[in-house]
Amino acid sequence: MTSELLLAYSPIILIGLIALYFMLPNPIEGRVILLPGPDGKVGSVVVKSQGGEQTLNTAYAGVGVDTAGKLIAETGSADLVKKRYGALIEASPPRPVSFTVYFTSGSATQLDFISKSAIGAVKIELAGRPAPEITVIGHTDTMGALEANDVLSQERAATVRDMLLEAGIQAVSMDIAGRGEREPIIRTPDDVDEPLNRRVEISVR
């Protein structure tokens, strides 16, 4: 009697299970989480799929993409990200960082007073990087001839490189280059004395 009832109800149970299966959400195939930068600031990112798009603009906000392309909003936290992805984050290389020093007008060797402390900041940053790579790029303002500024920017980059070496900073590679007046921070006409353009950019990665 019991077995007959079970057999009689088995198709209904099976249909119910099938219906329940199709009601379940599709598994998450990918996930995007917006992390704050080292300074705590948060940008924004737009995640798009066949199922629409969502904008993330708060720290640790996330969106999952299921196998059907549907976007599913998620709310995260620093603790949750650390728990799920802590090992992955720790294994990632340090983020690139950059420093800028400024030179007095026409000089290839004289940094302005404030910029002299930047060399120490670079040294502190490199202490936590086991195999850093450094790029030093020199720039000028538009005072003087184009060709002369090409030479001056290269000399400024070489000056900063020598300062880094004298400070005991070691790197896997330390490349220098000069851009002359071609990449100004502030665009000016020719023969304009602009302090912000007389600079050397130090990139560390």
PDB file of C-alpha atoms in Angstrom:
ATOM      1  CA  MET A   1       0.000   0.000   0.000  1.00  0.00           C
ATOM      2  CA  THR A   2       2.717   2.414   0.989  1.00  0.00           C
ATOM      3  CA  SER A   3       4.870   1.610  -2.015  1.00  0.00           C
ATOM      4  CA  GLU A   4       1.876   2.131  -4.293  1.00  0.00           C
ATOM      5  CA  LEU A   5       1.295   5.594  -2.796  1.00  0.00           C
ATOM      6  CA  LEU A   6       4.922   6.461  -3.247  1.00  0.00           C
ATOM      7  CA  LEU A   7       4.837   5.406  -6.857  1.00  0.00           C
ATOM      8  CA  ALA A   8       1.628   7.337  -7.395  1.00  0.00           C
ATOM      9  CA  TYR A   9       3.108  10.534  -5.965  1.00  0.00           C
ATOM     10  CA  SER A  10       6.594  10.188  -7.454  1.00  0.00           C
ATOM     11  CA  PRO A  11       5.762  12.056 -10.727  1.00  0.00           C
ATOM     12  CA  ILE A  12       4.344  14.986  -8.742  1.00  0.00           C
ATOM     13  CA  ILE A  13       7.406  15.145  -6.512  1.00  0.00           C
ATOM     14  CA  LEU A  14       9.659  14.990  -9.561  1.00  0.00           C
ATOM     15  CA  ILE A  15       7.759  17.802 -11.297  1.00  0.00           C
ATOM     16  CA  GLY A  16       8.005  19.875  -8.112  1.00  0.00           C
ATOM     17  CA  LEU A  17      11.753  19.357  -7.919  1.00  0.00           C
ATOM     18  CA  ILE A  18      12.181  20.334 -11.570  1.00  0.00           C
ATOM     19  CA  ALA A  19      10.148  23.497 -11.020  1.00  0.00           C
ATOM     20  CA  LEU A  20      12.218  24.339  -7.934  1.00  0.00           C
ATOM     21  CA  TYR A  21      15.420  23.836  -9.931  1.00  0.00           C
ATOM     22  CA  PHE A  22      14.355  26.354 -12.566  1.00  0.00           C
ATOM     23  CA  MET A  23      13.379  28.842  -9.852  1.00  0.00           C
ATOM     24  CA  LEU A  24      16.873  28.783  -8.333  1.00  0.00           C
ATOM     25  CA  PRO A  25      19.231  31.598  -9.390  1.00  0.00           C
ATOM     26  CA  ASN A  26      21.909  30.764 -11.916  1.00  0.00           C
ATOM     27  CA  PRO A  27      25.368  30.287 -10.433  1.00  0.00           C
ATOM     28  CA  ILE A  28      27.665  33.310 -10.380  1.00  0.00           C
ATOM     29  CA  GLU A  29      30.195  33.094 -13.199  1.00  0.00           C
ATOM     30  CA  GLY A  30      32.157  36.282 -12.482  1.00  0.00           C
ATOM     31  CA  ARG A  31      32.342  39.061  -9.923  1.00  0.00           C
ATOM     32  CA  VAL A  32      33.577  42.664  -9.881  1.00  0.00           C
ATOM     33  CA  ILE A  33      34.354  44.428  -6.581  1.00  0.00           C
ATOM     34  CA  LEU A  34      35.387  48.092  -6.342  1.00  0.00           C
ATOM     35  CA  LEU A  35      38.273  48.602  -3.914  1.00  0.00           C
ATOM     36  CA  PRO A  36      39.431  51.954  -2.511  1.00  0.00           C
ATOM     37  CA  GLY A  37      42.849  53.279  -3.449  1.00  0.00           C
ATOM     38  CA  PRO A  38      45.773  53.585  -1.013  1.00  0.00           C
ATOM     39  CA  ASP A  39      44.542  57.085  -0.095  1.00  0.00           C
ATOM     40  CA  GLY A  40      41.035  55.789   0.631  1.00  0.00           C
ATOM     41  CA  LYS A  41      39.499  57.450  -2.406  1.00  0.00           C
ATOM     42  CA  VAL A  42      37.058  55.523  -4.585  1.00  0.00           C
ATOM     43  CA  GLY A  43      36.506  55.946  -8.303  1.00  0.00           C
ATOM     44  CA  SER A  44      33.718  54.393 -10.304  1.00  0.00           C
ATOM     45  CA  VAL A  45      33.357  51.581 -12.796  1.00  0.00           C
ATOM     46  CA  VAL A  46      30.519  50.555 -15.099  1.00  0.00           C
ATOM     47  CA  VAL A  47      29.921  46.817 -15.411  1.00  0.00           C
ATOM     48  CA  LYS A  48      28.072  45.762 -18.556  1.00  0.00           C
ATOM     49  CA  SER A  49      26.708  42.433 -19.711  1.00  0.00           C
ATOM     50  CA  GLN A  50      23.949  41.091 -21.925  1.00  0.00           C
ATOM     51  CA  GLY A  51      21.595  41.559 -18.996  1.00  0.00           C
ATOM     52  CA  GLY A  52      22.209  45.293 -18.577  1.00  0.00           C
ATOM     53  CA  GLU A  53      24.702  47.472 -16.740  1.00  0.00           C
ATOM     54  CA  GLN A  54      25.428  48.693 -13.210  1.00  0.00           C
ATOM     55  CA  THR A  55      27.656  51.457 -11.885  1.00  0.00           C
ATOM     56  CA  LEU A  56      29.840  50.831  -8.840  1.00  0.00           C
ATOM     57  CA  ASN A  57      30.952  53.990  -7.014  1.00  0.00           C
ATOM     58  CA  THR A  58      31.236  53.076  -3.335  1.00  0.00           C
ATOM     59  CA  ALA A  59      33.986  51.156  -1.577  1.00  0.00           C
ATOM     60  CA  TYR A  60      33.557  47.362  -1.648  1.00  0.00           C
ATOM     61  CA  ALA A  61      30.387  47.531  -3.725  1.00  0.00           C
ATOM     62  CA  GLY A  62      30.194  44.583  -6.067  1.00  0.00           C
ATOM     63  CA  VAL A  63      28.236  42.983  -8.834  1.00  0.00           C
ATOM     64  CA  GLY A  64      28.028  39.337  -9.782  1.00  0.00           C
ATOM     65  CA  VAL A  65      27.384  38.071 -13.289  1.00  0.00           C
ATOM     66  CA  ASP A  66      25.517  34.782 -13.512  1.00  0.00           C
ATOM     67  CA  THR A  67      25.741  32.241 -16.311  1.00  0.00           C
ATOM     68  CA  ALA A  68      22.798  33.889 -18.087  1.00  0.00           C
ATOM     69  CA  GLY A  69      24.526  37.272 -18.124  1.00  0.00           C
ATOM     70  CA  LYS A  70      22.281  38.765 -15.432  1.00  0.00           C
ATOM     71  CA  LEU A  71      23.884  41.327 -13.110  1.00  0.00           C
ATOM     72  CA  ILE A  72      23.327  40.840  -9.387  1.00  0.00           C
ATOM     73  CA  ALA A  73      24.218  43.713  -7.033  1.00  0.00           C
ATOM     74  CA  GLU A  74      26.252  42.766  -3.963  1.00  0.00           C
ATOM     75  CA  THR A  75      27.206  44.674  -0.828  1.00  0.00           C
ATOM     76  CA  GLY A  76      30.627  43.930   0.604  1.00  0.00           C
ATOM     77  CA  SER A  77      32.992  45.175   3.284  1.00  0.00           C
ATOM     78  CA  ALA A  78      36.709  45.368   3.967  1.00  0.00           C
ATOM     79  CA  ASP A  79      36.495  42.343   6.267  1.00  0.00           C
ATOM     80  CA  LEU A  80      34.602  40.275   3.711  1.00  0.00           C
ATOM     81  CA  VAL A  81      37.057  41.108   0.924  1.00  0.00           C
ATOM     82  CA  LYS A  82      39.979  40.268   3.194  1.00  0.00           C
ATOM     83  CA  LYS A  83      38.380  36.950   4.149  1.00  0.00           C
ATOM     84  CA  ARG A  84      37.633  35.929   0.561  1.00  0.00           C
ATOM     85  CA  TYR A  85      40.573  37.415  -1.305  1.00  0.00           C
ATOM     86  CA  GLY A  86      43.207  38.215   1.311  1.00  0.00           C
ATOM     87  CA  ALA A  87      45.710  35.671   0.019  1.00  0.00           C
ATOM     88  CA  LEU A  88      45.238  36.856  -3.564  1.00  0.00           C
ATOM     89  CA  ILE A  89      45.707  40.511  -2.618  1.00  0.00           C
ATOM     90  CA  GLU A  90      48.839  39.783  -0.596  1.00  0.00           C
ATOM     91  CA  ALA A  91      50.310  37.833  -3.515  1.00  0.00           C
ATOM     92  CA  SER A  92      49.756  40.746  -5.895  1.00  0.00           C
ATOM     93  CA  PRO A  93      52.724  43.024  -6.639  1.00  0.00           C
ATOM     94  CA  PRO A  94      52.668  46.462  -4.980  1.00  0.00           C
ATOM     95  CA  ARG A  95      50.871  49.151  -6.916  1.00  0.00           C
ATOM     96  CA  PRO A  96      53.004  51.486  -9.015  1.00  0.00           C
ATOM     97  CA  VAL A  97      53.757  54.770  -7.308  1.00  0.00           C
ATOM     98  CA  SER A  98      55.193  58.019  -8.631  1.00  0.00           C
ATOM     99  CA  PHE A  99      57.045  61.031  -7.260  1.00  0.00           C
ATOM    100  CA  THR A 100      57.776  64.396  -8.860  1.00  0.00           C
ATOM    101  CA  VAL A 101      60.660  66.741  -8.136  1.00  0.00           C
ATOM    102  CA  TYR A 102      61.061  70.255  -9.517  1.00  0.00           C
ATOM    103  CA  PHE A 103      64.108  72.178 -10.718  1.00  0.00           C
ATOM    104  CA  THR A 104      65.085  75.824 -10.645  1.00  0.00           C
ATOM    105  CA  SER A 105      64.941  77.668 -13.946  1.00  0.00           C
ATOM    106  CA  GLY A 106      67.557  76.602 -16.488  1.00  0.00           C
ATOM    107  CA  SER A 107      69.346  74.266 -14.065  1.00  0.00           C
ATOM    108  CA  ALA A 108      70.108  70.599 -14.629  1.00  0.00           C
ATOM    109  CA  THR A 109      71.272  70.028 -11.037  1.00  0.00           C
ATOM    110  CA  GLN A 110      69.402  72.340  -8.648  1.00  0.00           C
ATOM    111  CA  LEU A 111      66.163  71.029  -7.189  1.00  0.00           C
ATOM    112  CA  ASP A 112      63.844  73.474  -5.503  1.00  0.00           C
ATOM    113  CA  PHE A 113      63.864  73.416  -1.705  1.00  0.00           C
ATOM    114  CA  ILE A 114      60.723  71.322  -1.202  1.00  0.00           C
ATOM    115  CA  SER A 115      61.689  68.663  -3.756  1.00  0.00           C
ATOM    116  CA  LYS A 116      64.847  67.638  -1.919  1.00  0.00           C
ATOM    117  CA  SER A 117      62.784  65.689   0.619  1.00  0.00           C
ATOM    118  CA  ALA A 118      61.243  63.565  -2.155  1.00  0.00           C
ATOM    119  CA  ILE A 119      64.408  61.474  -2.475  1.00  0.00           C
ATOM    120  CA  GLY A 120      63.947  60.294   1.111  1.00  0.00           C
ATOM    121  CA  ALA A 121      60.308  59.462   0.393  1.00  0.00           C
ATOM    122  CA  VAL A 122      61.369  57.312  -2.557  1.00  0.00           C
ATOM    123  CA  LYS A 123      63.852  55.472  -0.342  1.00  0.00           C
ATOM    124  CA  ILE A 124      61.141  54.743   2.240  1.00  0.00           C
ATOM    125  CA  GLU A 125      58.791  53.471  -0.478  1.00  0.00           C
ATOM    126  CA  LEU A 126      61.434  51.178  -1.942  1.00  0.00           C
ATOM    127  CA  ALA A 127      62.162  49.600   1.436  1.00  0.00           C
ATOM    128  CA  GLY A 128      58.967  47.558   1.068  1.00  0.00           C
ATOM    129  CA  ARG A 129      59.597  46.484  -2.517  1.00  0.00           C
ATOM    130  CA  PRO A 130      61.925  43.484  -2.964  1.00  0.00           C
ATOM    131  CA  ALA A 131      62.694  43.997  -6.678  1.00  0.00           C
ATOM    132  CA  PRO A 132      61.668  47.495  -7.756  1.00  0.00           C
ATOM    133  CA  GLU A 133      61.945  48.909 -11.243  1.00  0.00           C
ATOM    134  CA  ILE A 134      62.459  52.665 -11.536  1.00  0.00           C
ATOM    135  CA  THR A 135      61.880  54.979 -14.470  1.00  0.00           C
ATOM    136  CA  VAL A 136      63.117  58.575 -14.307  1.00  0.00           C
ATOM    137  CA  ILE A 137      61.721  61.023 -16.890  1.00  0.00           C
ATOM    138  CA  GLY A 138      62.960  64.607 -17.207  1.00  0.00           C
ATOM    139  CA  HIS A 139      60.965  67.602 -18.495  1.00  0.00           C
ATOM    140  CA  THR A 140      61.451  71.329 -19.079  1.00  0.00           C
ATOM    141  CA  ASP A 141      59.392  74.451 -19.558  1.00  0.00           C
ATOM    142  CA  THR A 142      59.346  76.265 -22.897  1.00  0.00           C
ATOM    143  CA  MET A 143      62.198  78.637 -22.132  1.00  0.00           C
ATOM    144  CA  GLY A 144      65.006  78.209 -24.676  1.00  0.00           C
ATOM    145  CA  ALA A 145      65.365  76.206 -27.860  1.00  0.00           C
ATOM    146  CA  LEU A 146      63.627  72.861 -28.383  1.00  0.00           C
ATOM    147  CA  GLU A 147      66.913  70.991 -28.921  1.00  0.00           C
ATOM    148  CA  ALA A 148      68.502  72.542 -25.831  1.00  0.00           C
ATOM    149  CA  ASN A 149      65.513  71.524 -23.721  1.00  0.00           C
ATOM    150  CA  ASP A 150      65.821  67.941 -24.952  1.00  0.00           C
ATOM    151  CA  VAL A 151      69.369  67.895 -23.592  1.00  0.00           C
ATOM    152  CA  LEU A 152      68.389  69.690 -20.371  1.00  0.00           C
ATOM    153  CA  SER A 153      65.574  67.248 -19.605  1.00  0.00           C
ATOM    154  CA  GLN A 154      67.922  64.285 -20.071  1.00  0.00           C
ATOM    155  CA  GLU A 155      70.472  65.902 -17.766  1.00  0.00           C
ATOM    156  CA  ARG A 156      67.822  66.487 -15.106  1.00  0.00           C
ATOM    157  CA  ALA A 157      66.807  62.832 -15.257  1.00  0.00           C
ATOM    158  CA  ALA A 158      70.461  61.825 -14.889  1.00  0.00           C
ATOM    159  CA  THR A 159      70.821  64.134 -11.871  1.00  0.00           C
ATOM    160  CA  VAL A 160      67.886  62.494 -10.102  1.00  0.00           C
ATOM    161  CA  ARG A 161      69.161  59.014 -10.961  1.00  0.00           C
ATOM    162  CA  ASP A 162      72.518  59.876  -9.410  1.00  0.00           C
ATOM    163  CA  MET A 163      70.779  61.221  -6.298  1.00  0.00           C
ATOM    164  CA  LEU A 164      68.859  57.965  -5.919  1.00  0.00           C
ATOM    165  CA  LEU A 165      72.032  55.916  -6.285  1.00  0.00           C
ATOM    166  CA  GLU A 166      73.907  58.120  -3.807  1.00  0.00           C
ATOM    167  CA  ALA A 167      71.046  57.639  -1.326  1.00  0.00           C
ATOM    168  CA  GLY A 168      71.676  53.889  -1.487  1.00  0.00           C
ATOM    169  CA  ILE A 169      68.545  53.100  -3.468  1.00  0.00           C
ATOM    170  CA  GLN A 170      68.912  49.844  -5.374  1.00  0.00           C
ATOM    171  CA  ALA A 171      66.649  48.601  -8.120  1.00  0.00           C
ATOM    172  CA  VAL A 172      66.421  45.786 -10.636  1.00  0.00           C
ATOM    173  CA  SER A 173      66.507  48.483 -13.308  1.00  0.00           C
ATOM    174  CA  MET A 174      66.698  52.265 -13.346  1.00  0.00           C
ATOM    175  CA  ASP A 175      65.997  53.782 -16.757  1.00  0.00           C
ATOM    176  CA  ILE A 176      66.158  57.473 -17.591  1.00  0.00           C
ATOM    177  CA  ALA A 177      64.796  59.550 -20.464  1.00  0.00           C
ATOM    178  CA  GLY A 178      64.229  63.181 -21.383  1.00  0.00           C
ATOM    179  CA  ARG A 179      61.035  64.540 -22.934  1.00  0.00           C
ATOM    180  CA  GLY A 180      62.151  68.144 -23.297  1.00  0.00           C
ATOM    181  CA  GLU A 181      59.235  70.581 -23.388  1.00  0.00           C
ATOM    182  CA  ARG A 182      56.888  68.171 -25.205  1.00  0.00           C
ATOM    183  CA  GLU A 183      54.834  66.953 -22.220  1.00  0.00           C
ATOM    184  CA  PRO A 184      54.047  69.972 -20.040  1.00  0.00           C
ATOM    185  CA  ILE A 185      51.841  69.867 -16.984  1.00  0.00           C
ATOM    186  CA  ILE A 186      50.671  73.358 -17.888  1.00  0.00           C
ATOM    187  CA  ARG A 187      50.554  74.272 -21.561  1.00  0.00           C
ATOM    188  CA  THR A 188      52.132  77.631 -22.307  1.00  0.00           C
ATOM    189  CA  PRO A 189      53.344  79.611 -25.317  1.00  0.00           C
ATOM    190  CA  ASP A 190      57.015  79.469 -26.206  1.00  0.00           C
ATOM    191  CA  ASP A 191      59.581  81.089 -23.891  1.00  0.00           C
ATOM    192  CA  VAL A 192      57.407  80.961 -20.763  1.00  0.00           C
ATOM    193  CA  ASP A 193      59.047  80.270 -17.386  1.00  0.00           C
ATOM    194  CA  GLU A 194      56.701  77.723 -15.747  1.00  0.00           C
ATOM    195  CA  PRO A 195      57.949  76.066 -12.507  1.00  0.00           C
ATOM    196  CA  LEU A 196      55.524  73.115 -12.686  1.00  0.00           C
ATOM    197  CA  ASN A 197      56.914  72.080 -16.069  1.00  0.00           C
ATOM    198  CA  ARG A 198      60.542  72.021 -14.865  1.00  0.00           C
ATOM    199  CA  ARG A 199      60.274  68.602 -13.332  1.00  0.00           C
ATOM    200  CA  VAL A 200      61.463  65.011 -13.155  1.00  0.00           C
ATOM    201  CA  GLU A 201      58.956  62.201 -12.653  1.00  0.00           C
ATOM    202  CA  ILE A 202      60.085  59.106 -10.755  1.00  0.00           C
ATOM    203  CA  SER A 203      57.944  56.008 -11.350  1.00  0.00           C
ATOM    204  CA  VAL A 204      58.402  52.939  -9.153  1.00  0.00           C
ATOM    205  CA  ARG A 205      56.874  49.521  -9.809  1.00  0.00           C
TER     206      ARG A 205
END
